[in-house]
mmCIF file of C-alpha atoms in Angstrom:
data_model
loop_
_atom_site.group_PDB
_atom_site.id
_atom_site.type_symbol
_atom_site.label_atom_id
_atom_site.label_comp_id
_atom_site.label_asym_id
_atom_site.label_seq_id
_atom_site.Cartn_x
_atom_site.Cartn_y
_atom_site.Cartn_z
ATOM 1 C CA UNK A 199 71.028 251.110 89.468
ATOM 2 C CA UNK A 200 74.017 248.685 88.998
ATOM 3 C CA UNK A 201 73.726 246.507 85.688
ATOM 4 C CA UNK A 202 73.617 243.545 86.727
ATOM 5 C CA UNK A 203 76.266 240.494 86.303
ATOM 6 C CA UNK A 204 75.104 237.052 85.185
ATOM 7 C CA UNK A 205 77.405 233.686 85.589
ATOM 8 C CA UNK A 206 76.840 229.839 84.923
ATOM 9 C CA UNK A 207 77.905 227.643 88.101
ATOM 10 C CA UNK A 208 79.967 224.683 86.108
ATOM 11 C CA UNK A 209 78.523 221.496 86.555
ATOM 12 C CA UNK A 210 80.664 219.975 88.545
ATOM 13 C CA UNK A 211 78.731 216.864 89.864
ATOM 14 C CA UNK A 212 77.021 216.393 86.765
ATOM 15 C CA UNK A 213 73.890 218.124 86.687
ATOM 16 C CA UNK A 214 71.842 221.079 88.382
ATOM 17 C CA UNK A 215 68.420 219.758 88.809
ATOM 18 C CA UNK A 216 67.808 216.243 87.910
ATOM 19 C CA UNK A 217 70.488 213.782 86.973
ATOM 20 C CA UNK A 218 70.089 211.781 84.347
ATOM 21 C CA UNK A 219 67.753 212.417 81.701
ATOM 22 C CA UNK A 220 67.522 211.624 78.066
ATOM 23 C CA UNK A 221 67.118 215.895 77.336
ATOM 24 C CA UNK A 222 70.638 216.320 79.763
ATOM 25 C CA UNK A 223 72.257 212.932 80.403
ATOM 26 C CA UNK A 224 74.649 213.076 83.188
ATOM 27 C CA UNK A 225 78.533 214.490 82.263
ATOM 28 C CA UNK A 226 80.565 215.688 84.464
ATOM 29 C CA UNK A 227 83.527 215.864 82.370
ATOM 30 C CA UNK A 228 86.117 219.153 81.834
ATOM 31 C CA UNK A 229 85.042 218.586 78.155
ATOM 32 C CA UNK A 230 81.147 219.946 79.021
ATOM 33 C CA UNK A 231 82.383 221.943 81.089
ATOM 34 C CA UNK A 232 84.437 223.743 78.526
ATOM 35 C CA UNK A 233 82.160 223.621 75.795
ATOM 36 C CA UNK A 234 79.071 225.264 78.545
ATOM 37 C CA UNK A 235 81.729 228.030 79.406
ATOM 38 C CA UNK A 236 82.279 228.749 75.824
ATOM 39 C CA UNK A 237 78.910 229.352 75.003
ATOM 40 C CA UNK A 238 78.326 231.296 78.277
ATOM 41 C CA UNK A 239 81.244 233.962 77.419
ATOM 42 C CA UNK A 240 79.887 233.783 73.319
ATOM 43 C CA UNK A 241 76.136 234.640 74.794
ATOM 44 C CA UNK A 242 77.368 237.207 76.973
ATOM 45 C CA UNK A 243 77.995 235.917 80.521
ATOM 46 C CA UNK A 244 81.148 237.542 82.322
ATOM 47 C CA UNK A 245 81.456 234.834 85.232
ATOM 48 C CA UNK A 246 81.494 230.992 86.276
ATOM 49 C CA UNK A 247 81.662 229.121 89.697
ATOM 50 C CA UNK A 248 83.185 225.907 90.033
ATOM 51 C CA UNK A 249 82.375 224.358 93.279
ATOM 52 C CA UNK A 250 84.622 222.082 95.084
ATOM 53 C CA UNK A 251 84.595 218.711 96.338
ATOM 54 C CA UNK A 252 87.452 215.404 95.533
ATOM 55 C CA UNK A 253 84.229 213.653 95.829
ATOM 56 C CA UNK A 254 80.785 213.518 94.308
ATOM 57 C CA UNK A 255 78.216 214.558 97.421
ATOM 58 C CA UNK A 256 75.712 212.444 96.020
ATOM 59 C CA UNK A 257 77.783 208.783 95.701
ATOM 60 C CA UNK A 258 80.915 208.370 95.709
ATOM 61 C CA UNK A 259 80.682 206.246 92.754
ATOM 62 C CA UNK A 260 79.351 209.486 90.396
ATOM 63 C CA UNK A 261 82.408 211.292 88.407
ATOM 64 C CA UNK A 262 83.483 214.629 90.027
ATOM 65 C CA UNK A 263 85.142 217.306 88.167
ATOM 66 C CA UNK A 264 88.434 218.560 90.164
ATOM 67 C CA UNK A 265 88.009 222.402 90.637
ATOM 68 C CA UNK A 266 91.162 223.887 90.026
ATOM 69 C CA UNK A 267 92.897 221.771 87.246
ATOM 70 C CA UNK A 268 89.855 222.663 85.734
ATOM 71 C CA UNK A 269 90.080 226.288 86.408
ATOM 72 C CA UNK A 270 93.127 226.257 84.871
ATOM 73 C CA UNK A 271 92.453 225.110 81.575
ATOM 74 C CA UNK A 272 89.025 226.596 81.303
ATOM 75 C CA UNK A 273 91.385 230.084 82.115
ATOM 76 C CA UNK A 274 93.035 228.813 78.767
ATOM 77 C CA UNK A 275 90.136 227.756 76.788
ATOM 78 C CA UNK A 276 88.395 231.451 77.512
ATOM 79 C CA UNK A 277 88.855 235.110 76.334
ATOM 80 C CA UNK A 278 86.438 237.069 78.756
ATOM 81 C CA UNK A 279 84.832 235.810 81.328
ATOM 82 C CA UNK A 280 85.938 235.513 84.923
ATOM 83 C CA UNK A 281 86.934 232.292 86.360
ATOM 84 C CA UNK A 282 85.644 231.826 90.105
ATOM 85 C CA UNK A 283 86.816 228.412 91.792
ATOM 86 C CA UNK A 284 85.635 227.172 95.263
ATOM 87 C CA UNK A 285 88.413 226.922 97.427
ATOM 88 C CA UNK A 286 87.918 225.265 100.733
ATOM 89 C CA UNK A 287 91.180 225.935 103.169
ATOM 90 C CA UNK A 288 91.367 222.814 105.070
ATOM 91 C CA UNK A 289 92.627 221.111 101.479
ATOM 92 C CA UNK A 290 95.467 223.590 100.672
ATOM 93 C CA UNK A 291 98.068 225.038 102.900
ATOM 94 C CA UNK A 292 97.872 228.845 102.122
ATOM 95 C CA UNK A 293 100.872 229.389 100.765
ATOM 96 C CA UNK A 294 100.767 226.739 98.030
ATOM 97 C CA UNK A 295 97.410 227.777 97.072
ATOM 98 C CA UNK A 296 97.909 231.640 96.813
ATOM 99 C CA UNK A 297 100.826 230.555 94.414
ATOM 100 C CA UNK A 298 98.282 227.940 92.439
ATOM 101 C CA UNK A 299 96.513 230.894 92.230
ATOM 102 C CA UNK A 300 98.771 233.663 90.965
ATOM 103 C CA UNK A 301 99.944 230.782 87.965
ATOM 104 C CA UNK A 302 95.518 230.610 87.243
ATOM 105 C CA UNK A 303 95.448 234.741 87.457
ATOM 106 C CA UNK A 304 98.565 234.787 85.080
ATOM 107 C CA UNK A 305 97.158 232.189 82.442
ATOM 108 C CA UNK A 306 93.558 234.256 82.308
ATOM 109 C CA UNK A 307 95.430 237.573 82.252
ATOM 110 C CA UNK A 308 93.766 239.024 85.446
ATOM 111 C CA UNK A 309 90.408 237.055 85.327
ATOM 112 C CA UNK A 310 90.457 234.567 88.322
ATOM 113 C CA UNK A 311 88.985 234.828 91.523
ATOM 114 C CA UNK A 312 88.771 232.196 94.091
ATOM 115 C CA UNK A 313 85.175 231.458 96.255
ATOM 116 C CA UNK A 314 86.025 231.097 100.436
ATOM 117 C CA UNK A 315 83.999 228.461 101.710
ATOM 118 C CA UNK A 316 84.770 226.765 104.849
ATOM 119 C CA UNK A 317 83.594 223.312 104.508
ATOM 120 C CA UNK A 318 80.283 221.081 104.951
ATOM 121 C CA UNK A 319 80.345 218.093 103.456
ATOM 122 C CA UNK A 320 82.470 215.958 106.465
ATOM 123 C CA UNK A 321 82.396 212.508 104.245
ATOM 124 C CA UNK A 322 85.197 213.501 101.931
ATOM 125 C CA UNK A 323 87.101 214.621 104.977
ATOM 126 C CA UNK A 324 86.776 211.692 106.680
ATOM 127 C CA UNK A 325 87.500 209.245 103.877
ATOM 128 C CA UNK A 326 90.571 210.745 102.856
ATOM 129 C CA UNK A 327 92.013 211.340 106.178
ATOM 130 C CA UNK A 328 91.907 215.103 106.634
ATOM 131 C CA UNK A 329 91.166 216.938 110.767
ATOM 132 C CA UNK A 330 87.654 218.614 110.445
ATOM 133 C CA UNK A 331 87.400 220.890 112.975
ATOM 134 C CA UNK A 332 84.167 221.970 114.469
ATOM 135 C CA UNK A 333 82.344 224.584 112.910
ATOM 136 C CA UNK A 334 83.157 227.743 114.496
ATOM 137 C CA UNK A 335 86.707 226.708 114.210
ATOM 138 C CA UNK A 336 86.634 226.464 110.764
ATOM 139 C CA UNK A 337 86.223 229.962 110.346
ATOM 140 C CA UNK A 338 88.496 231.125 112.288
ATOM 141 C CA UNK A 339 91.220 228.936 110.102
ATOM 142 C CA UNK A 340 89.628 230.438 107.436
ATOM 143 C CA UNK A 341 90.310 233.612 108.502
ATOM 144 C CA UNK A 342 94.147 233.101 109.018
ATOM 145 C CA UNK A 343 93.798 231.292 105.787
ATOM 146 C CA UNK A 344 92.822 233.914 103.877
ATOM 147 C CA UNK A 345 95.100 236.217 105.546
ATOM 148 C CA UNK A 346 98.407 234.762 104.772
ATOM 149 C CA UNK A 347 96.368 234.441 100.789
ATOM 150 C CA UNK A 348 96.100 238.055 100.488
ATOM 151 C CA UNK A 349 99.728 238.891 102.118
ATOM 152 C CA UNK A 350 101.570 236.421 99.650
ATOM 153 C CA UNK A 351 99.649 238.187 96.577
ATOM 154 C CA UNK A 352 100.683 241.443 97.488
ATOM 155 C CA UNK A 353 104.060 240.719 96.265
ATOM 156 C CA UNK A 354 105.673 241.967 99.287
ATOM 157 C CA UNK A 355 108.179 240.016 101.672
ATOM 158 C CA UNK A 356 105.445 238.288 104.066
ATOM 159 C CA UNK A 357 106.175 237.486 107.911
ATOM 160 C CA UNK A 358 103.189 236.178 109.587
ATOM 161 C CA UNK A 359 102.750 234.758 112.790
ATOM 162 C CA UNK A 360 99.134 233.688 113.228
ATOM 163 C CA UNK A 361 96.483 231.066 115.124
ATOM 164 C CA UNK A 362 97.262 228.376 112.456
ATOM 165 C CA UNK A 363 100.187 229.099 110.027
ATOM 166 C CA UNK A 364 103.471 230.904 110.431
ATOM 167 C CA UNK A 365 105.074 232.338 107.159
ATOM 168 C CA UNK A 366 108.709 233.662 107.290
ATOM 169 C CA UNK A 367 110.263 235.559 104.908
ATOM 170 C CA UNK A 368 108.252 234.545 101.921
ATOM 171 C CA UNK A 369 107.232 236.166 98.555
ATOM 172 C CA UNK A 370 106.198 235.517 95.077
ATOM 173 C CA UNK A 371 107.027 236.221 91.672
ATOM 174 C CA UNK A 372 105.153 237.044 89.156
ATOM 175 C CA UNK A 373 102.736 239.529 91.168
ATOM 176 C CA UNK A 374 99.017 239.264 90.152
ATOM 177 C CA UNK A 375 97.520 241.001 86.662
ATOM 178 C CA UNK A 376 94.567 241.332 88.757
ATOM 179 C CA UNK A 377 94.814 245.007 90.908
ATOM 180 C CA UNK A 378 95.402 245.007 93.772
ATOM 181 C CA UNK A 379 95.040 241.544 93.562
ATOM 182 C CA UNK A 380 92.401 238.690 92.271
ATOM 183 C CA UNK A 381 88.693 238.690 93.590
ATOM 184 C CA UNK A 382 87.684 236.895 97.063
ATOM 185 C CA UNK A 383 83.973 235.830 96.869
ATOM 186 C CA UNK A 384 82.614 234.203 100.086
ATOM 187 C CA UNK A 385 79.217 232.182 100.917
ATOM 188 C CA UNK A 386 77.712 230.845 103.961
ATOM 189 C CA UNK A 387 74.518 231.707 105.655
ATOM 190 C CA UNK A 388 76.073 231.397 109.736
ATOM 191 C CA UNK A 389 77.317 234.444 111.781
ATOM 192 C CA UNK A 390 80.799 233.546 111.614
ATOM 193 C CA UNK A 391 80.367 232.813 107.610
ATOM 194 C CA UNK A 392 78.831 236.723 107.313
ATOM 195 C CA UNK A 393 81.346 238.285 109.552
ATOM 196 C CA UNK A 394 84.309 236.798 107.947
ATOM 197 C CA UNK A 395 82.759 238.166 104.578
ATOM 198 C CA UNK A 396 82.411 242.072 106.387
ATOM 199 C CA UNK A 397 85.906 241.477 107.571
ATOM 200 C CA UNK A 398 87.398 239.642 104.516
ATOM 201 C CA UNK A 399 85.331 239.509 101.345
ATOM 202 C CA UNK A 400 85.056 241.242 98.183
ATOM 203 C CA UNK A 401 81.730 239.851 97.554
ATOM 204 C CA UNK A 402 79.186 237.658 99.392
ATOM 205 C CA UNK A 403 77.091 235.364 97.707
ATOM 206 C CA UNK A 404 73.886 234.742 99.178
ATOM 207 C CA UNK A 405 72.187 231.152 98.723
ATOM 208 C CA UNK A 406 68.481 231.514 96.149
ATOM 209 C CA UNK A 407 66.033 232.802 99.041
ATOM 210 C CA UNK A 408 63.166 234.757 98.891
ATOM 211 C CA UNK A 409 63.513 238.744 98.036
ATOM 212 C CA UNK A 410 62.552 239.448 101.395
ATOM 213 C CA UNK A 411 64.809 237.016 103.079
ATOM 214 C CA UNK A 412 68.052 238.070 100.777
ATOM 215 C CA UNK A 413 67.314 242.227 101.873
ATOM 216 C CA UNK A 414 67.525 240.625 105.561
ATOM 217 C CA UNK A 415 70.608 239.164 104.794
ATOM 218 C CA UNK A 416 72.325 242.153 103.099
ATOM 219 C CA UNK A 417 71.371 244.551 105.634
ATOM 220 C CA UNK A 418 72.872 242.340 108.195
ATOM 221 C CA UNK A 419 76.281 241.741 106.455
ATOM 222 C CA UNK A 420 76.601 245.434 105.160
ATOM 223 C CA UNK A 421 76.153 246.377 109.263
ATOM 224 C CA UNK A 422 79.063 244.258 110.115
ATOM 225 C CA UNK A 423 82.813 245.651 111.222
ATOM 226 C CA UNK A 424 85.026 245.796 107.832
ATOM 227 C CA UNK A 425 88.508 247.177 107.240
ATOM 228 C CA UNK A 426 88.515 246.948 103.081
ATOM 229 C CA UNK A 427 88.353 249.951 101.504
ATOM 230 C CA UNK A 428 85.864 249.038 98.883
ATOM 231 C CA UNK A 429 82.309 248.298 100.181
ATOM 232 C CA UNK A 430 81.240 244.372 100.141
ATOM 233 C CA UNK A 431 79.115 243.628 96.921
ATOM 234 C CA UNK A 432 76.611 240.942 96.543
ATOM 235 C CA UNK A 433 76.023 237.908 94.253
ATOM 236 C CA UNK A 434 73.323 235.514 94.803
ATOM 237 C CA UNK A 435 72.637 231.616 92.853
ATOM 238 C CA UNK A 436 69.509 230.960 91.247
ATOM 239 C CA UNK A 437 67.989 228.506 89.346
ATOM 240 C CA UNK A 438 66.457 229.814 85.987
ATOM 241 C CA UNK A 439 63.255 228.630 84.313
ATOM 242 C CA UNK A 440 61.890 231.093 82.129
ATOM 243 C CA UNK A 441 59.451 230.212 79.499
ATOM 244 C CA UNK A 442 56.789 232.986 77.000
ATOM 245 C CA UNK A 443 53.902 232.115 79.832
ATOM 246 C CA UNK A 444 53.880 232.253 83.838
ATOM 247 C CA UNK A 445 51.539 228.933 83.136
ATOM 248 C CA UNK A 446 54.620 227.384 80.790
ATOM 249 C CA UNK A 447 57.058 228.004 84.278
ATOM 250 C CA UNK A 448 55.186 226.872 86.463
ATOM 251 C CA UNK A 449 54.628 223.658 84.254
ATOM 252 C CA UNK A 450 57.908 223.488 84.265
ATOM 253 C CA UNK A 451 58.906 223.865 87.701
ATOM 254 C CA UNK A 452 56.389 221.052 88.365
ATOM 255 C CA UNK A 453 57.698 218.486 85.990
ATOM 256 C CA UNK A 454 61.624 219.224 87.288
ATOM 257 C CA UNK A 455 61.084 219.397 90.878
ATOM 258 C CA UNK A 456 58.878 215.508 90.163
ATOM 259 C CA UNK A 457 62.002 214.713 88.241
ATOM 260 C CA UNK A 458 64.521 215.899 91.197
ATOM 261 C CA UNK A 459 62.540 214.016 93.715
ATOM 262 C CA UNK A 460 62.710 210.731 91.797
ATOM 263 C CA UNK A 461 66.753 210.852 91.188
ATOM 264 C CA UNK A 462 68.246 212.619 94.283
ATOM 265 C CA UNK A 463 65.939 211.266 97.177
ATOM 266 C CA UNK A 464 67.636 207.571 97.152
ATOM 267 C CA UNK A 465 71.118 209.683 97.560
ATOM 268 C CA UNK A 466 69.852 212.306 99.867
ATOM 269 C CA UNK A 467 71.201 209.929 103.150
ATOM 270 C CA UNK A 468 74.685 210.719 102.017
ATOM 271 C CA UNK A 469 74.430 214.268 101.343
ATOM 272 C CA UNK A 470 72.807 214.672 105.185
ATOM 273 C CA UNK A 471 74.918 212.193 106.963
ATOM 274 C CA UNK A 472 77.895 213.821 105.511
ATOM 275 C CA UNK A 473 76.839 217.377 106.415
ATOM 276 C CA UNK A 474 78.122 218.541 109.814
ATOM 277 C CA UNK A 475 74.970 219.289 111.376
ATOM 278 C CA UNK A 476 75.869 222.756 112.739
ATOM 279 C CA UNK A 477 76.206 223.680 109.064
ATOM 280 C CA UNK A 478 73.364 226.679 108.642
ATOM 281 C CA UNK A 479 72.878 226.123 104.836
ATOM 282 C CA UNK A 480 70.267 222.594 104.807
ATOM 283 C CA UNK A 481 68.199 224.539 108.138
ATOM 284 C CA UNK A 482 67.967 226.985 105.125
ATOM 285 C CA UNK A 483 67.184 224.980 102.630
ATOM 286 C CA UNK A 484 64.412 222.957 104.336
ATOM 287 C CA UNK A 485 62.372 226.122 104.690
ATOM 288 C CA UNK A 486 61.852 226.612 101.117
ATOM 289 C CA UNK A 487 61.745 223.652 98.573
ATOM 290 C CA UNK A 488 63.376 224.398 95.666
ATOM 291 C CA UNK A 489 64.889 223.443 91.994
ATOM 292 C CA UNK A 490 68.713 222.799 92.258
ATOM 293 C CA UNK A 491 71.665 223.680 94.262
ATOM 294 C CA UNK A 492 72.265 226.204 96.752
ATOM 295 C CA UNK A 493 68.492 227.283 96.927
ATOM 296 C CA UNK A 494 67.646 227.182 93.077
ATOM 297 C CA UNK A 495 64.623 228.225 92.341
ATOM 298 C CA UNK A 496 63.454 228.816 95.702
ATOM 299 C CA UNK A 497 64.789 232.786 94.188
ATOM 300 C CA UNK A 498 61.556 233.052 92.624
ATOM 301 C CA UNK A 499 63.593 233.561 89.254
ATOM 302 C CA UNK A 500 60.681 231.607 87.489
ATOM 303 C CA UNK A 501 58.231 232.658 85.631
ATOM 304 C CA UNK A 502 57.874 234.966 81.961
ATOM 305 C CA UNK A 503 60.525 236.333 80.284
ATOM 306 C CA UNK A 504 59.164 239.344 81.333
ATOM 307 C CA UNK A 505 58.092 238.144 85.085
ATOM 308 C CA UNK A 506 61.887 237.060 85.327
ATOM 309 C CA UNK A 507 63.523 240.023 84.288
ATOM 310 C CA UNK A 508 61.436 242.286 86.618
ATOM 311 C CA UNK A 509 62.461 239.867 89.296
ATOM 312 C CA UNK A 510 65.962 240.142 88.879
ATOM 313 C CA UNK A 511 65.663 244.062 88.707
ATOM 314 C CA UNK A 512 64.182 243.747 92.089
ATOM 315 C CA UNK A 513 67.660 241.865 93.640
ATOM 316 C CA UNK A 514 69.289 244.538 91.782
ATOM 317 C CA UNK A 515 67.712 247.462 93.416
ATOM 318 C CA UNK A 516 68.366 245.277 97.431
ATOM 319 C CA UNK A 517 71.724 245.490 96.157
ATOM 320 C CA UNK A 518 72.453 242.107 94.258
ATOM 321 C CA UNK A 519 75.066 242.607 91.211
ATOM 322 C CA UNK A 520 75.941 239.100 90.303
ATOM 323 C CA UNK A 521 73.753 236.557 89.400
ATOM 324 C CA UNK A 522 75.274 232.553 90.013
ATOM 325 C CA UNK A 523 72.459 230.744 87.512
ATOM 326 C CA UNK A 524 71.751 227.244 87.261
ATOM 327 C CA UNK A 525 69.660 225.915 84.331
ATOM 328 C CA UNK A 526 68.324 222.696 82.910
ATOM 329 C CA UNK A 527 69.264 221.359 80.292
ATOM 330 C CA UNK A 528 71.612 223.875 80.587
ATOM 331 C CA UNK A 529 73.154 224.526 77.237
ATOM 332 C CA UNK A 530 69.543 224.861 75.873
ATOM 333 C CA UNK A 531 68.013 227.104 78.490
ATOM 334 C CA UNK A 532 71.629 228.776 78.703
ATOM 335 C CA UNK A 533 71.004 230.492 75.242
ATOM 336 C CA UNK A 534 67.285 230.818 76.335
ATOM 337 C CA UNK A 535 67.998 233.192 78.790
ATOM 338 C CA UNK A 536 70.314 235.018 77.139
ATOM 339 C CA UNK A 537 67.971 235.495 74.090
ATOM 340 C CA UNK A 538 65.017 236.122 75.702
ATOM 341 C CA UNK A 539 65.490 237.711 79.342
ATOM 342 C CA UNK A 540 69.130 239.160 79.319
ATOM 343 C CA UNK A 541 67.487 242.003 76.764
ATOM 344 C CA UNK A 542 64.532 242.358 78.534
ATOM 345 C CA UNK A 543 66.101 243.133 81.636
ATOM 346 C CA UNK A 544 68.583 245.950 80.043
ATOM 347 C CA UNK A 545 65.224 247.438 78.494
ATOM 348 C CA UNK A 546 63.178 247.256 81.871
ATOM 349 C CA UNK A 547 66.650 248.963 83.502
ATOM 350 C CA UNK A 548 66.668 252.863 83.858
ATOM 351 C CA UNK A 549 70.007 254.334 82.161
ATOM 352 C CA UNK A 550 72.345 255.898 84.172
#
């Protein structure tokens, strides 16, 4: 059995979970950031996500970290732990982003990978001016995207003649510290999203779902045509409450998801109007209420220490390596988890 892999998703739009309360006021400043990814890689954690949007999917008037100007100096502020930001292709031409790239890999010595995701959110589009193609289409940008990525890491002289970008005679210097080259994560929960990840992916991370649900989704992708060498690996996000009692998580999942109602419902309307409505994820999300972002708690990672360390042995053994966690207030329940269920899942693990 794999040991499993446990990161913090940064937040970028301020909180996970409610937010604005007096026990985790909203901040969505590189300076919490930082100081959350600090503690992460002194606890133990080997990997962060920073999503990506130029602005905040809630109102336009809440701060928004920028993703990769942040990536770059948390890449600085670090030792350890490995740097994952949210790219979405229809920002960056390829080739100045697979450079933007190699200069993050370089700073963090090897540690950055970037996270594929194809766009939803068609209000930041739209404001600042930028073609959003249908949904299908997308992906298949993607695709070349990612293409002409890979090609200009490899250090070699790239000609590429493709759907959507044409690269002559191009490479770059310094080559990655990362071997062969840095990481390519991918989410989405459509059929073009999963074969893209078979085809293109190092790992795929799965949105919080049910067990059942996420060995569905595995077998699926793992079925799919790939050319990689290396199989596809699996990461999944989840929000974490974990207290000494099932009663005490429960209690607690009651009084946040109360809490979430009250200060995200009034900005719901933007986040749905904004969504292109082909856009799998919300059909997703609808079926299973949860805690947080990108299916939160609806992972079932709630409960004991000892009730959520079984349960995260149990994604392990479907195949789930990395763990994307959410927490709230995070820096508290941060070092909560990493005190309390961290251990108890390398105790409950069989050695190998």
């Amino acid at each position: 059995m794999t040991e499993p892999r446990y990161g913090i998703w940064i937040p970028v739009y301020g909180n996970w979970g409610p937010l604005n309360q007096p026990e985790d006021p909203f901040d969505a400043s590189y300076a919490r950031a930082r100081s959350l990814l600090i503690q992460a890689e002194r606890v133990g954690f080997s990997s962060t996500l920073l999503a990506q949007h130029i602005i905040n999917c809630y109102d336009q008037d809440f701060d928004q970290l920028e993703t990769w100007t942040a990536a770059a100096a948390l890449a600085e502020a670090t030792e350890k732990i490995e740097i994952i930001a949210a790219i979405k292709p229809l920002l960056f031409h390829p080739a100045v982003l697979a450079k933007m790239a190699l200069g993050i890999d370089a700073i963090s010595n090897g540690r950055f990978s970037i996270n594929l995701v194809s766009a939803w959110f068609r209000t930041e589009m739209e404001k600042a001016g930028i073609p959003f193609p249908e949904h299908d289409e997308r992906y298949r940008y993607s695709q070349d995207w990612i293409k002409v990525v890979k090609a200009l890491w490899s250090g070699e002289r790239v000609n590429y003649q493709g759907e959507y970008f044409q690269i002559q005679d191009l490479s770059y210097r310094p080559t990655p510290v990362a071997q062969p080259r840095p990481r390519v994560y991918l989410g989405g929960e459509s059929d073009p999203a999963r074969s893209l990840a078979a085809q293109e992916a190092d790992v795929f991370f799965i949105n919080g779902q049910p067990i059942a649900e996420v060995r569905k989704i595995i077998t699926d992708v793992s079925r799919r045509p790939r050319k990689q060498l290396q199989p596809l690996r699996f990461g999944m996000s989840a929000f974490i409450i974990a207290r000494p009692t099932d009663k005490e998580a429960q209690e607690e999942l009651e009084r946040l998801t109360f809490l979430q109602a009250q200060e995200t419902e009034p900005y719901m309307p933007n986040i749905l109007n904004g969504n292109d409505p082909a856009t799998v994820m919300f059909k997703t999300f609808e079926k299973y209420p949860h805690v947080g972002t990108n299916g939160g708690t609806a992972a079932g990672l709630v409960g004991s220490y000892d009730t959520v360390a079984s349960r995260i042995l149990e994604f392990v053994d479907i195949g789930v390596e990395t763990f994307m966690l959410q927490f709230y207030p995070f820096a508290r329940e941060l070092d909560r988890f990493a005190a309390e269920v961290i251990p108890r899942v390398k105790r409950l693990q069989p050695v190998v």
